[in-house]
Coordinates of C-alpha atoms in Angstrom, one line a residue:
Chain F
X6 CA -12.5 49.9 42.1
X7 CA -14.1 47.7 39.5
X8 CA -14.3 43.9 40.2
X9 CA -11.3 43.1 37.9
X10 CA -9.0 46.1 40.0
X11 CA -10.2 44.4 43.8
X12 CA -9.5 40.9 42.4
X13 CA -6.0 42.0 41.1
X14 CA -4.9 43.9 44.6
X15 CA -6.2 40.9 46.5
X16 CA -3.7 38.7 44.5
X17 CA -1.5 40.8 46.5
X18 CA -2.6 39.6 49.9
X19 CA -1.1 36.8 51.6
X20 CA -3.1 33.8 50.0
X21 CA -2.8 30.3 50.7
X22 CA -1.1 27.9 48.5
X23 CA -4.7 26.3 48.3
X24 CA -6.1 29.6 46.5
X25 CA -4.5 28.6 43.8
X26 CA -3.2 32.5 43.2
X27 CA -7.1 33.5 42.8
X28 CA -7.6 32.2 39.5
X29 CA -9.4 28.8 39.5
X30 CA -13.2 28.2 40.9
X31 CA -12.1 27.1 44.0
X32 CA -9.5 26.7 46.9
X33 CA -8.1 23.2 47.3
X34 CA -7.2 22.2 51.0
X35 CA -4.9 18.9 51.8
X36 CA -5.8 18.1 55.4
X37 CA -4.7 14.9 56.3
X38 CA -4.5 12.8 53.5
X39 CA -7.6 14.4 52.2
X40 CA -8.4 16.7 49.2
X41 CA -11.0 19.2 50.3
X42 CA -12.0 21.9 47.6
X43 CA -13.8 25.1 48.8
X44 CA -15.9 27.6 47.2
X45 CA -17.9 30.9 48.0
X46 CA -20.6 32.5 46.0
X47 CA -22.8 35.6 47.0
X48 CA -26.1 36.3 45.3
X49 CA -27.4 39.9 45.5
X50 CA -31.1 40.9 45.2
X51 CA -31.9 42.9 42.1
X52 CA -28.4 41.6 40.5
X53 CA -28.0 37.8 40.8
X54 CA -31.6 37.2 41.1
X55 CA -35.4 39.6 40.4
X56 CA -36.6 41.1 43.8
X57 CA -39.6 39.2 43.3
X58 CA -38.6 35.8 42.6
X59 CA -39.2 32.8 44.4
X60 CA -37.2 32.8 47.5
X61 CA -37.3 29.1 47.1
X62 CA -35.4 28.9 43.5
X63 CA -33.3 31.7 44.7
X64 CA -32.3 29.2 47.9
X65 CA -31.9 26.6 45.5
X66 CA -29.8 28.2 42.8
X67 CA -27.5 29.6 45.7
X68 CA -26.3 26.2 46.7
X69 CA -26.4 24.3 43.2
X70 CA -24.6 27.2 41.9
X71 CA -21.6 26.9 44.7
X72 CA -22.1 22.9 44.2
X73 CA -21.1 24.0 40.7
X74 CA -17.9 25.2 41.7
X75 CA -16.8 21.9 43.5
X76 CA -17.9 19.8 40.1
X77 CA -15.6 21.3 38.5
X78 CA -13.1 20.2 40.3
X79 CA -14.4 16.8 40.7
X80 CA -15.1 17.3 44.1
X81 CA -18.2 15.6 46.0
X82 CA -20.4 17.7 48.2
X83 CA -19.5 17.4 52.1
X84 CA -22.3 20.6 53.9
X85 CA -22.9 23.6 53.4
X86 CA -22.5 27.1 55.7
X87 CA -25.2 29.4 54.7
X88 CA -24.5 33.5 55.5
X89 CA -28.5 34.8 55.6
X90 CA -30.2 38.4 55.6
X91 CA -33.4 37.3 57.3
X92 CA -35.8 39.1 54.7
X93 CA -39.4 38.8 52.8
X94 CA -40.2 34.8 51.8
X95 CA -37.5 33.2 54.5
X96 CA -40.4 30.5 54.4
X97 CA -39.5 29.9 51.0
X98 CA -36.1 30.3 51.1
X99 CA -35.8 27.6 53.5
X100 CA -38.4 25.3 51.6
X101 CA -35.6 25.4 48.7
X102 CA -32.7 24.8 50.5
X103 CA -34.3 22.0 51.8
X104 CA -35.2 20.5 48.4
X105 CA -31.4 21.6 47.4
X106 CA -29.6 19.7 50.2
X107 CA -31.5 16.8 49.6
X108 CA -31.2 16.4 46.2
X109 CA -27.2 16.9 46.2
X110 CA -27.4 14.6 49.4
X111 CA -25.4 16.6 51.4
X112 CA -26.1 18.9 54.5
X113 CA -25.7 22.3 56.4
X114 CA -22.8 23.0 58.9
X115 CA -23.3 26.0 60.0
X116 CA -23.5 30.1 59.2
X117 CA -24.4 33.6 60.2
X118 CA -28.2 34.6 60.0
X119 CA -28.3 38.7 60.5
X120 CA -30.7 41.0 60.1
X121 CA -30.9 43.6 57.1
X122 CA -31.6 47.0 59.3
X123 CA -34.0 49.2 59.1
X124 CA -35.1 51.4 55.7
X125 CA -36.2 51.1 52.5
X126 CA -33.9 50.0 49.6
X127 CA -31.9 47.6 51.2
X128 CA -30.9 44.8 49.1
X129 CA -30.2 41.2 50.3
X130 CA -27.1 39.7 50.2
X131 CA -27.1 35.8 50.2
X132 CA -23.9 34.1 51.0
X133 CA -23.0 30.5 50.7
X134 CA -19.5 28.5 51.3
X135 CA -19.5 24.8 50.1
X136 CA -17.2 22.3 51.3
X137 CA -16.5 19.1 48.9
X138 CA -14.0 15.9 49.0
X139 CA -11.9 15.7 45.7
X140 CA -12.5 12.8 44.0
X141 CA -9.2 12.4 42.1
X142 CA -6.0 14.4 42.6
X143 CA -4.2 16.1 40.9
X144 CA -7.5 18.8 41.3
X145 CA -8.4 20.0 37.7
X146 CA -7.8 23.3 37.4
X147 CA -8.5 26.0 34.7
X148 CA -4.9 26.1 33.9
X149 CA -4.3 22.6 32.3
X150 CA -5.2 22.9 28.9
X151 CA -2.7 22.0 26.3
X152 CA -2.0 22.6 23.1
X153 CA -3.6 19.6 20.5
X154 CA -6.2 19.2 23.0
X155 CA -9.9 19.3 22.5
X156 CA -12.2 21.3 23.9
X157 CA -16.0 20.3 25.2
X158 CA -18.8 21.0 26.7
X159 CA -21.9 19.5 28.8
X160 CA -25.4 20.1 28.6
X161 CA -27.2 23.3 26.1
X162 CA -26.0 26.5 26.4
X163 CA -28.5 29.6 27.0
X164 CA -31.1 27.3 28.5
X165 CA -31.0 29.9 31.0
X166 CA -30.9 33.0 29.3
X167 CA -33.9 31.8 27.9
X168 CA -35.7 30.6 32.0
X169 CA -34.5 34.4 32.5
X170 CA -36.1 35.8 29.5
X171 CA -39.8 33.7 30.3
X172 CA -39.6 34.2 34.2
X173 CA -38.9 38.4 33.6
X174 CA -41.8 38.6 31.2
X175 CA -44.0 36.6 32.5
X176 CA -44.4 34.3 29.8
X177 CA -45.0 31.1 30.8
X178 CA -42.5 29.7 29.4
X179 CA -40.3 26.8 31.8
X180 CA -37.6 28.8 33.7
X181 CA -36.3 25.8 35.4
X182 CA -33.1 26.6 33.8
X183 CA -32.7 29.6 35.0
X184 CA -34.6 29.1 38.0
X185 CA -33.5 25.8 39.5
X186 CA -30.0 25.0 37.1
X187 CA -28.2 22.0 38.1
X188 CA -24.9 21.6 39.5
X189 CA -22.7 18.7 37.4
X190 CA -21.2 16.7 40.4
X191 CA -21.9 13.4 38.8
X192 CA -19.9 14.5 35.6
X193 CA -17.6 16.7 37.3
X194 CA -16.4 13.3 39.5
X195 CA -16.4 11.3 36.0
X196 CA -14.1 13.7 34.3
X197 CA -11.8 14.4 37.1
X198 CA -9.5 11.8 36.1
X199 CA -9.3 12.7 32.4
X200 CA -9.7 16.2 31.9
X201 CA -6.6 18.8 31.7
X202 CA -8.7 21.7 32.8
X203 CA -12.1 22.2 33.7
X204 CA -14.5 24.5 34.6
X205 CA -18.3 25.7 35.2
X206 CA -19.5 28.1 33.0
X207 CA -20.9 30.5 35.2
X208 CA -20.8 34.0 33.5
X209 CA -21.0 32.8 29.5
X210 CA -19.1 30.3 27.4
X211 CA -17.1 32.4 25.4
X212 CA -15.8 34.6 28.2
X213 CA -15.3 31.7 30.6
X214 CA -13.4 29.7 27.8
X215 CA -11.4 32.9 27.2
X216 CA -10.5 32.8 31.4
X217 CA -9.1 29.4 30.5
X218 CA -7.0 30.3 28.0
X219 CA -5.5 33.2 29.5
X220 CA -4.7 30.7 32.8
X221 CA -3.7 28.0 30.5
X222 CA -1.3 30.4 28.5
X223 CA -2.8 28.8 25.1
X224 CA -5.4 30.0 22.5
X225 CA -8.7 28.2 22.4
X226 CA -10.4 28.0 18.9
X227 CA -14.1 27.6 19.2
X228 CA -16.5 26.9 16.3
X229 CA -19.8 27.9 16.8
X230 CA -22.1 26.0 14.9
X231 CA -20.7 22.6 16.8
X232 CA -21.9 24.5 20.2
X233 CA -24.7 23.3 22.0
X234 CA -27.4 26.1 21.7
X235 CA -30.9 26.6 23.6
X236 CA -31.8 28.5 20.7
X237 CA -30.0 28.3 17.4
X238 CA -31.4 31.7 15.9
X239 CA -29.7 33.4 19.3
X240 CA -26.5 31.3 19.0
X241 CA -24.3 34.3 19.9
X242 CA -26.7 35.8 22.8
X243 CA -26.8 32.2 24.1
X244 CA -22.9 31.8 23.8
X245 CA -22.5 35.1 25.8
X246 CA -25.1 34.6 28.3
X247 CA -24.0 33.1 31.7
X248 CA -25.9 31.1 34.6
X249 CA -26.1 27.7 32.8
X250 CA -23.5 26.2 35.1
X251 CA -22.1 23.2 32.5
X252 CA -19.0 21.9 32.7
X253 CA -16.2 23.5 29.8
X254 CA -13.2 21.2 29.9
X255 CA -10.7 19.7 27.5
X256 CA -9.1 16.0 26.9
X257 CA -6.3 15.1 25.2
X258 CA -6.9 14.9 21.2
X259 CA -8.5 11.3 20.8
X260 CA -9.5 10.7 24.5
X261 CA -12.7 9.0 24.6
X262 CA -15.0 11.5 26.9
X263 CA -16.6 9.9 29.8
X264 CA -19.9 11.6 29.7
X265 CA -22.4 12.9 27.8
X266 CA -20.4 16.3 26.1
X267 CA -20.0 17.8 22.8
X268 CA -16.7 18.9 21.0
X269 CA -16.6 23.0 20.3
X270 CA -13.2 23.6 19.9
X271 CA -9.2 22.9 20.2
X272 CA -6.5 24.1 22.2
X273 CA -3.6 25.7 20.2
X274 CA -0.3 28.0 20.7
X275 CA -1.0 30.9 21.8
X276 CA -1.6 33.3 19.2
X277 CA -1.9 37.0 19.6
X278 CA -5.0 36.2 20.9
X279 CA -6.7 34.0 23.8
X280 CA -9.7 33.4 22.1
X281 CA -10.8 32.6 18.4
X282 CA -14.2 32.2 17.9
X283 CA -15.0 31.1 13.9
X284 CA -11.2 32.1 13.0
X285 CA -12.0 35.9 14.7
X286 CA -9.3 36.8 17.1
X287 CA -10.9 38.1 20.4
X288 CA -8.3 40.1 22.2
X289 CA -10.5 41.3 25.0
X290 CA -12.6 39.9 27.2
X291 CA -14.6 43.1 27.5
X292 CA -18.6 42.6 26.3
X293 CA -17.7 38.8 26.0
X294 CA -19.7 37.6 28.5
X295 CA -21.5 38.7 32.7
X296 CA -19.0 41.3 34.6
X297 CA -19.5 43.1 37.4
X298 CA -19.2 46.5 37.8
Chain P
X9 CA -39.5 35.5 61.0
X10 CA -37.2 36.9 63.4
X11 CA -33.3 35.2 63.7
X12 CA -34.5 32.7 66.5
X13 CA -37.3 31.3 64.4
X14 CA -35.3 30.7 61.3
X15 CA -32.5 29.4 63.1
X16 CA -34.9 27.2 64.5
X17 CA -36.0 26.2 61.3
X18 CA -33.0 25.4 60.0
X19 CA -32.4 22.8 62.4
X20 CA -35.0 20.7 60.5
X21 CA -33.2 20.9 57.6
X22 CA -30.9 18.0 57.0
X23 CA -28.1 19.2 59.0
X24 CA -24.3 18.0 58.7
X25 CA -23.3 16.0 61.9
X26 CA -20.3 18.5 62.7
X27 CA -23.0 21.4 62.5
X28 CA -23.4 20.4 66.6
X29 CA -27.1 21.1 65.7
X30 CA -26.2 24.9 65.0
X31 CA -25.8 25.6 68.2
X32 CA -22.1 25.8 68.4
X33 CA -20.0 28.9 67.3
X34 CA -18.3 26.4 64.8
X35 CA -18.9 23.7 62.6
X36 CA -16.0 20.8 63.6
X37 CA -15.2 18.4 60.5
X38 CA -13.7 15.3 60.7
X39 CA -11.3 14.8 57.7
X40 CA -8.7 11.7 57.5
X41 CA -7.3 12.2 61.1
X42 CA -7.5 15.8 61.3
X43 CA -10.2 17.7 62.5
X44 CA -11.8 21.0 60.9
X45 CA -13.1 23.8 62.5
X46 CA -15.3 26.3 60.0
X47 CA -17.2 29.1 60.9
X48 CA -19.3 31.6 58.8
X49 CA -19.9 35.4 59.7
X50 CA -21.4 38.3 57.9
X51 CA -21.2 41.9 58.9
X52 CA -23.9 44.6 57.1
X53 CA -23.0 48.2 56.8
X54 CA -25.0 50.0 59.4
X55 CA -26.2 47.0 61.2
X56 CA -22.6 45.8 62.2
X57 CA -20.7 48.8 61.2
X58 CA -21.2 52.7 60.8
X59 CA -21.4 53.4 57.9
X60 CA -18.7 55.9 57.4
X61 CA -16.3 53.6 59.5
X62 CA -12.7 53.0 58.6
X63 CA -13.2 49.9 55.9
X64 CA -9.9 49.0 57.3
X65 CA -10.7 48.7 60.7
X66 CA -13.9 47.2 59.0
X67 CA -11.8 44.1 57.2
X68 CA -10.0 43.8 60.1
X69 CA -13.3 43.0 62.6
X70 CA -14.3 41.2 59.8
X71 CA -11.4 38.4 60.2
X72 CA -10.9 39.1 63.9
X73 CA -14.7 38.1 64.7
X74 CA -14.3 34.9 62.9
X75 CA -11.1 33.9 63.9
X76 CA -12.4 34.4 67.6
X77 CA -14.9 31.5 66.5
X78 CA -11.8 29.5 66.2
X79 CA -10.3 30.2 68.7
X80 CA -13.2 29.4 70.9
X81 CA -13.0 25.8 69.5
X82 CA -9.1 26.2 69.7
X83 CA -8.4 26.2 66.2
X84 CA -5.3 27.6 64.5
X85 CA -6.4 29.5 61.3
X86 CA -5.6 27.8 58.1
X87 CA -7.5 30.2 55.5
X88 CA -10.0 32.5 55.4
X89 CA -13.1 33.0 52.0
X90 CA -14.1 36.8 51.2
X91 CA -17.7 37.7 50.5
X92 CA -16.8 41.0 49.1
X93 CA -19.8 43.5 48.0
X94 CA -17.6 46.5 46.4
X95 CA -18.0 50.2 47.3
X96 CA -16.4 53.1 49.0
X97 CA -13.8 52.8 50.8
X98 CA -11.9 50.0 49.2
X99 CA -8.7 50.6 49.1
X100 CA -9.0 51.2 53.0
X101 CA -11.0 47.9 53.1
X102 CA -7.8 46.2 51.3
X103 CA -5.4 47.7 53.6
X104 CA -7.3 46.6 56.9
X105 CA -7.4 43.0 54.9
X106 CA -3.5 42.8 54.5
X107 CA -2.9 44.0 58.0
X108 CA -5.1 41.5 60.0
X109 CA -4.1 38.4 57.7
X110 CA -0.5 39.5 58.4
X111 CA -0.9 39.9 62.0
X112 CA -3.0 36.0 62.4
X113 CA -0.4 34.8 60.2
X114 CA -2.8 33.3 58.1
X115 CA -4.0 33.4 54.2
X116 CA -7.0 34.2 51.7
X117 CA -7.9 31.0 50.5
X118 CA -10.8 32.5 48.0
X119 CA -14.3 33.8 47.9
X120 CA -16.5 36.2 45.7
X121 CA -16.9 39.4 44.8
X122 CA -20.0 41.2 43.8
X123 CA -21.2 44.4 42.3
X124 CA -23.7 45.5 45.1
X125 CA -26.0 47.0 42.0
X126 CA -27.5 50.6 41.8
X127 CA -29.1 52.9 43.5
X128 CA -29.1 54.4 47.1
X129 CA -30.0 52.6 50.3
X130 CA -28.2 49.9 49.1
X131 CA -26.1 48.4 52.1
X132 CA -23.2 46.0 51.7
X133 CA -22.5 42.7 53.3
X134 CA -19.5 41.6 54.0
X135 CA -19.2 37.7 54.7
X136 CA -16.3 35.9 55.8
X137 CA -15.6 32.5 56.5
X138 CA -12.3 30.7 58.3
X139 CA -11.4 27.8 58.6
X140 CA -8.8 26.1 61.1
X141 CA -7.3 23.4 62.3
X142 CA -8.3 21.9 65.6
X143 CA -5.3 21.9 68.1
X144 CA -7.2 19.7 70.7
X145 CA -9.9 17.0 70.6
X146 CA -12.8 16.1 71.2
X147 CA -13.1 20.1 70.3
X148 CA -14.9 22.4 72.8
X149 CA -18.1 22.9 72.9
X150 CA -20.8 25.3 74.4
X151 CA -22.9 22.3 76.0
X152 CA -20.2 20.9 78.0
X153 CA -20.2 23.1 81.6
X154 CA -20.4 20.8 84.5
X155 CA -22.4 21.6 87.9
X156 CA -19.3 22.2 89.9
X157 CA -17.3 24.5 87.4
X158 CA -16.3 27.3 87.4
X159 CA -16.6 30.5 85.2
X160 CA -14.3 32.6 84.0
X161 CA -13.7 35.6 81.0
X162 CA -10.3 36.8 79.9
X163 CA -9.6 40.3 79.5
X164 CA -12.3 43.1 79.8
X165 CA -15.8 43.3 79.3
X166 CA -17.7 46.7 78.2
X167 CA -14.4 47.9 76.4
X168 CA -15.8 47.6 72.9
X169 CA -18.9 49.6 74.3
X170 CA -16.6 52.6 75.5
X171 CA -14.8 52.1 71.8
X172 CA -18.2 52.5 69.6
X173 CA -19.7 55.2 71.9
X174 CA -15.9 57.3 71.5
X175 CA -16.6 56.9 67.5
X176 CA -20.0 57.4 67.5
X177 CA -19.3 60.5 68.9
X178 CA -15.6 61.5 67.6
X179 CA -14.3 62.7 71.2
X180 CA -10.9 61.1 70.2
X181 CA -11.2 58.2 72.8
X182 CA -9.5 55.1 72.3
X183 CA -11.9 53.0 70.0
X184 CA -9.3 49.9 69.4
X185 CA -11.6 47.3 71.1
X186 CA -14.4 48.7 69.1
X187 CA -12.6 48.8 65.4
X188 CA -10.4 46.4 66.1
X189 CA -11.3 43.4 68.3
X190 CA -8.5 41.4 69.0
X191 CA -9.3 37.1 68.5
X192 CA -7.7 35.3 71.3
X193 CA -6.0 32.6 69.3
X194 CA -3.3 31.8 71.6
X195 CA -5.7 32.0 74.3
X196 CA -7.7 29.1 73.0
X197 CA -5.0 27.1 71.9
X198 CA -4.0 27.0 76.0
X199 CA -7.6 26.7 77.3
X200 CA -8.8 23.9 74.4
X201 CA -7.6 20.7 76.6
X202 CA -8.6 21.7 80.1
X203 CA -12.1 23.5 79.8
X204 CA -15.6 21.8 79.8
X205 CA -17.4 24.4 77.6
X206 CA -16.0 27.0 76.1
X207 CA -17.7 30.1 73.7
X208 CA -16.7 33.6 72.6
X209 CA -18.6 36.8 74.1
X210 CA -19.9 38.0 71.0
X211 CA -23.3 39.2 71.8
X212 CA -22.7 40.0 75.5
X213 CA -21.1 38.3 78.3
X214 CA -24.9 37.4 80.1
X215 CA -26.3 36.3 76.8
X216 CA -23.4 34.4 76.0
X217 CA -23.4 33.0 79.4
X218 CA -27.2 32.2 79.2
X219 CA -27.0 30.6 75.9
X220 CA -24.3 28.5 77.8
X221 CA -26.2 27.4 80.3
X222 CA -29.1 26.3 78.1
X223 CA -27.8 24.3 75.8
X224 CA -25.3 22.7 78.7
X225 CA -28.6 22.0 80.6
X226 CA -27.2 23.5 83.8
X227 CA -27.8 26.8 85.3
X228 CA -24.8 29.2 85.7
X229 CA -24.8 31.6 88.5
X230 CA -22.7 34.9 88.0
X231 CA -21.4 37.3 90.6
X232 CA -21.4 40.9 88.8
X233 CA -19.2 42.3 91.1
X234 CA -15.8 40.1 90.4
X235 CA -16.7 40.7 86.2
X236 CA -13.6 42.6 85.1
X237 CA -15.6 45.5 83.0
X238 CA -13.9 48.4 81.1
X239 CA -16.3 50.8 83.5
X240 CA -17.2 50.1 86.9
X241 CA -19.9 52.5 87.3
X242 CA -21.4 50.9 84.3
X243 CA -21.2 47.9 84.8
X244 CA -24.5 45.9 83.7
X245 CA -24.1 48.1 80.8
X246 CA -20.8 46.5 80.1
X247 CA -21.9 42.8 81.0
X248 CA -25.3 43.4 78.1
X249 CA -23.3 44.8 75.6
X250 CA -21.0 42.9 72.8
X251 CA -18.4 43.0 70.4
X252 CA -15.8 42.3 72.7
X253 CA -14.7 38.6 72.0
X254 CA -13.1 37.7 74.8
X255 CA -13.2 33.8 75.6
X256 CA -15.9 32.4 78.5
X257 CA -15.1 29.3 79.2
X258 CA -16.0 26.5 82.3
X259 CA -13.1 24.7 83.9
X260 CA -13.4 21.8 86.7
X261 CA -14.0 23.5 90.7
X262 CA -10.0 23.8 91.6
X263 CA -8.6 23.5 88.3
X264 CA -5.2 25.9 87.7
X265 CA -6.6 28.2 84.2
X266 CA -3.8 28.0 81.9
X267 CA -3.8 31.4 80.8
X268 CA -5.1 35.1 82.0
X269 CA -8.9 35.3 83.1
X270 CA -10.9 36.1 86.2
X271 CA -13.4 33.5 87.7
X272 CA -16.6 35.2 87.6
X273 CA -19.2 32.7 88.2
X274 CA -20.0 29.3 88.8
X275 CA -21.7 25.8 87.4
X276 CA -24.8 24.7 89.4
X277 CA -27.7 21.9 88.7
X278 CA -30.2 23.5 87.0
X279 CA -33.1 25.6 88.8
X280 CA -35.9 27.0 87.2
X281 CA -33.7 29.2 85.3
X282 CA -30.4 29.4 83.0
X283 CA -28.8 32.4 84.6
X284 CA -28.5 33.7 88.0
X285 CA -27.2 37.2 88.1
X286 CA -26.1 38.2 91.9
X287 CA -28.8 35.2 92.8
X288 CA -32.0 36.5 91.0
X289 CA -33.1 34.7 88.3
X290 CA -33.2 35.4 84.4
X291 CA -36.0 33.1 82.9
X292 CA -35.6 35.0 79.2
X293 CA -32.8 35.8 77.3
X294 CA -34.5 38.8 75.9
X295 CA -33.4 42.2 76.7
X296 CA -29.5 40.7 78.1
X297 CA -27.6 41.3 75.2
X298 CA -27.7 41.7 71.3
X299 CA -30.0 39.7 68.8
X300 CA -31.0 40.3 65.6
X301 CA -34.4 41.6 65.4

């Protein structure tokens, strides 16, 4: 089974209301008058990060990445439960994550810390959960966006792609990007209020714009030259590269926006396509943007 | 570093107050008049599981393990997050998924899943984490025994030992307690208002009870002979191994216990060590049970 095939049969599952039927960044919980919104990413050595990076950006990147997921649902930052394979450069690791938790302010509740096993070849799996408040309710989802609306995003796209680029070669190049990205909370809790949908861009903005789309049940127009690019020459690599973790989100036509964001697009009826990137109809999500295999 | 040193490491990090200084089997979160209990485990192929186990009986440990973390703080599940690493066995995995979620009566809330990259040697991780609602406050705790108590285990100890040696060794034994551990929910709904320290026997009922008596600051005394274990003639075997979640819990000298367990021990001032086992002293923890190397 391919990531898209396990996804689909665990729609089938009992899920909580809260899961949102799978299809949003994260789970939203009411307890008690409260909002939470909760969120779990996995990073896997040799595929979410190089084998020989620096355990302490890797420990970094886990959190801000998951911290990512509870910006775009406008949701602050309560702790942290960290699932560890104790490994090469824990030192590191745990140099990061204290950097991480005290620049988002918030702490660690608890976790699993296991051992890899014996043998050669094993990777590390690096598991986080993060727990936030919701700011604002209704919770944005990905679903909200209407048609007339515009679309935006924060921040320069394929800053990473090019922090991946200088850290793999050696370069020299800054890799903070890449390296250490930054999760949006401050914006995410700014836009709550306004937005109809939001969220990160974790695996590319054209395929996570697509995603919104298709759970929006609208087409999204996006015109290229307005994006936001690291590196014009590379517009299209940078638009299909993921990992810059900036908020996508739309506002009614006319809506001031709250924080610093560009306009790249409009929300229409859906066409026979979800996506239309410079007028072209994209009718598959396929080489858009990061899959898994 | 092995699990004890970065465990102990992490507790310099800024930790979240309901983390109980990660020495709890759950994190307990306050949240507008209810009261959270989250935990966080992760199972590796081959470290936690053979690797050409059932992947159903595989999801199913997966949830049960966690869930008994609830229901050591007495917690009624709400929702559980999947770290999912695909491979073999899927479908299986799926299938073991739906069963225990129907059978707990509870719901995927969300999670991740990752391509576990290529190439051999590769071992997946499979994380989990649950969260539930506390039925009783304050919560239990592991730090709460009282000189005076007395200790007591439900069901059988050594049972998930017999289980894992029948499969290890396909003589058609009964391996249920092994494949698929059994949370005891109900259990520690009941026990959550009358006991004084409460824990799961995860890693072995004499670790367990050790790590009880340190961080309660007492010293617990245990009388092998009245431990219910699943073999008699092996019984220190039984009382070092794990996996067999049961509760182990302290209730006041003379107190009636609520629901089915056998007083094996008692709570007394602390001597020069944690444990007594049939009155000799256990000054090191190493060697009594399972721990991550």
């Amino acid at each position: 089974m391919n990531e898209a095939d396990f996804i689909a049969a665990l729609r089938a599952l009992p899920l909580h209301p809260g899961a949102r039927g799978l299809n949003d960044d994260a789970a939203v919980l009411e307890i008690g008058g409260e909002t939470l919104v909760i969120t779990h990413d996995a990073m896997i050595e040799g595929v979410h990060y190089l084998p020989d990076q620096d355990m302490a950006d890797v420990a970094w990147k886990l959190v801000a990445t998951n911290l990512s997921d509870l910006a775009a649902k406008g949701a602050a930052p309560i702790g942290v439960l960290l699932g560890h394979t104790l490994g090469d450069g824990d030192e590191s690791f745990l140099h990061g994550l204290h950097e991480v938790l005290r620049h988002y302010g918030t702490g660690l509740l608890g976790g699993d810390t296991v051992g890899s096993g014996k043998g050669d070849g094993a990777r590390r799996t690096l598991g986080l959960t993060a727990i936030g408040r919701a700011s604002h309710t209704p919770v944005p989802s990905r679903s909200g966006a209407q048609i007339g609306d515009a679309l935006f995003v924060t921040g320069t796209i394929g800053a990473a792609m090019l922090g991946f680029e200088a850290l793999r070669d050696g370069t020299g190049a800054d890799h903070a990007a890449y390296a250490r990205p930054l999760a949006r909370v401050a914006e995410g809790e700014a836009l709550a209020p306004h937005v109809t949908a939001m969220m990160d861009v974790s695996d590319g903005l054209l395929l996570d714009a697509y995603r919104m789309a298709e759970t929006s049940e609208v087409s999204i127009a996006i015109d290229t030259a307005t994006c936001p690019v690291a590196d014009p020459a590379r517009r299209m690599e940078c638009l299909g590269w993921g990992d810059d973790y900036e908020l996508l989100f739309t506002l009614p036509a006319g809506a001031a926006c709250p924080v610093k964001a560009v306009p790249i697009g409009t929300v229409e009826p859906r066409g026979f396509a979800p996506l239309f990137v410079d007028g072209e109809a994209v009718t598959n999500a396929q080489g858009l943007g990061y899959t898994h295999q």
